[in-house]
Amino acid sequence: MSVKIGDRVRVKTSLVIYHHPKHRNAAFDLQNHEGEVIDWASTYNWKGEEVTISANFPVVVKFSEISKRFKVHLREDELEVIEGE
């Protein structure tokens, strides 16, 4: 599977986070939540120069249903693309 920027995705595995805006410092499972891929964490602008990086969690997903600004870095194998929606 290869996700692209703009794809609608769903978290397919149990994934506990602790930075949910309404559940700070409490466990919150993102499984089955839907979001949009907004970026790949593969380059970094360091002192005006684009540097290639290898991020452990390269897919940046925005979950608008949770908050306008809520983003999570995930791996591709934790996501499934939502087809035809």
CSV table of C-alpha atoms in Angstrom, one decimal:
chain,number,residue,atom,x,y,z
A,1,MET,CA,0.0,0.0,0.0
A,2,SER,CA,1.2,3.5,-0.7
A,3,VAL,CA,-0.6,6.4,0.7
A,4,LYS,CA,-0.4,9.8,-1.0
A,5,ILE,CA,-0.9,13.3,0.2
A,6,GLY,CA,-4.7,14.0,0.1
A,7,ASP,CA,-5.8,10.4,0.7
A,8,ARG,CA,-8.5,9.8,3.2
A,9,VAL,CA,-7.3,7.1,5.6
A,10,ARG,CA,-8.5,5.1,8.6
A,11,VAL,CA,-6.3,3.9,11.5
A,12,LYS,CA,-6.6,0.1,11.2
A,13,THR,CA,-4.7,-1.0,14.3
A,14,SER,CA,-5.1,-0.2,18.0
A,15,LEU,CA,-3.0,2.9,18.5
A,16,VAL,CA,-2.9,4.6,21.9
A,17,ILE,CA,-1.9,8.3,22.0
A,18,TYR,CA,-1.5,10.7,25.0
A,19,HIS,CA,-1.8,14.1,23.3
A,20,HIS,CA,-5.5,14.1,22.3
A,21,PRO,CA,-6.6,17.7,22.9
A,22,LYS,CA,-9.6,16.7,25.0
A,23,HIS,CA,-8.0,13.8,26.8
A,24,ARG,CA,-4.5,15.2,27.7
A,25,ASN,CA,-2.2,12.8,29.4
A,26,ALA,CA,-4.9,10.0,29.3
A,27,ALA,CA,-4.8,7.0,27.0
A,28,PHE,CA,-6.9,7.5,23.8
A,29,ASP,CA,-7.1,4.8,21.1
A,30,LEU,CA,-7.2,6.1,17.5
A,31,GLN,CA,-8.3,2.8,16.0
A,32,ASN,CA,-11.0,3.4,13.3
A,33,HIS,CA,-10.7,7.2,13.4
A,34,GLU,CA,-10.5,8.8,9.9
A,35,GLY,CA,-8.2,11.6,8.7
A,36,GLU,CA,-6.4,13.0,5.7
A,37,VAL,CA,-2.7,12.6,4.8
A,38,ILE,CA,-1.3,16.1,4.7
A,39,ASP,CA,2.4,15.5,4.5
A,40,TRP,CA,5.4,13.1,4.5
A,41,ALA,CA,8.1,13.7,7.0
A,42,SER,CA,10.9,13.0,4.6
A,43,THR,CA,12.7,16.4,4.3
A,44,TYR,CA,13.5,19.0,6.9
A,45,ASN,CA,14.5,22.6,6.3
A,46,TRP,CA,17.6,23.1,8.3
A,47,LYS,CA,19.2,26.6,8.1
A,48,GLY,CA,17.6,27.2,4.7
A,49,GLU,CA,18.7,23.9,3.3
A,50,GLU,CA,16.5,20.9,2.5
A,51,VAL,CA,17.8,17.9,4.3
A,52,THR,CA,16.6,14.3,3.7
A,53,ILE,CA,15.6,12.5,6.9
A,54,SER,CA,14.4,9.0,7.6
A,55,ALA,CA,11.5,9.4,10.1
A,56,ASN,CA,10.3,6.5,12.1
A,57,PHE,CA,6.7,7.7,11.7
A,58,PRO,CA,6.8,9.5,8.3
A,59,VAL,CA,3.1,9.9,7.4
A,60,VAL,CA,1.5,13.0,8.8
A,61,VAL,CA,-2.3,12.6,9.2
A,62,LYS,CA,-4.7,15.4,10.2
A,63,PHE,CA,-7.8,14.4,12.1
A,64,SER,CA,-10.3,17.2,11.6
A,65,GLU,CA,-13.1,15.4,13.4
A,66,ILE,CA,-11.0,15.7,16.6
A,67,SER,CA,-9.7,19.2,16.2
A,68,LYS,CA,-8.9,21.6,13.4
A,69,ARG,CA,-5.2,21.4,14.2
A,70,PHE,CA,-4.8,17.9,15.5
A,71,LYS,CA,-2.0,16.0,13.6
A,72,VAL,CA,-0.3,12.6,14.2
A,73,HIS,CA,2.8,11.1,12.7
A,74,LEU,CA,2.1,7.4,11.8
A,75,ARG,CA,3.6,4.5,9.9
A,76,GLU,CA,2.0,3.4,6.6
A,77,ASP,CA,1.2,-0.1,8.0
A,78,GLU,CA,-1.1,1.5,10.7
A,79,LEU,CA,-3.4,3.0,8.0
A,80,GLU,CA,-5.8,1.9,5.3
A,81,VAL,CA,-6.9,4.1,2.4
A,82,ILE,CA,-10.6,4.7,2.3
A,83,GLU,CA,-11.7,4.1,-1.3
A,84,GLY,CA,-14.5,5.9,-3.1
A,85,GLU,CA,-15.5,8.4,-0.4
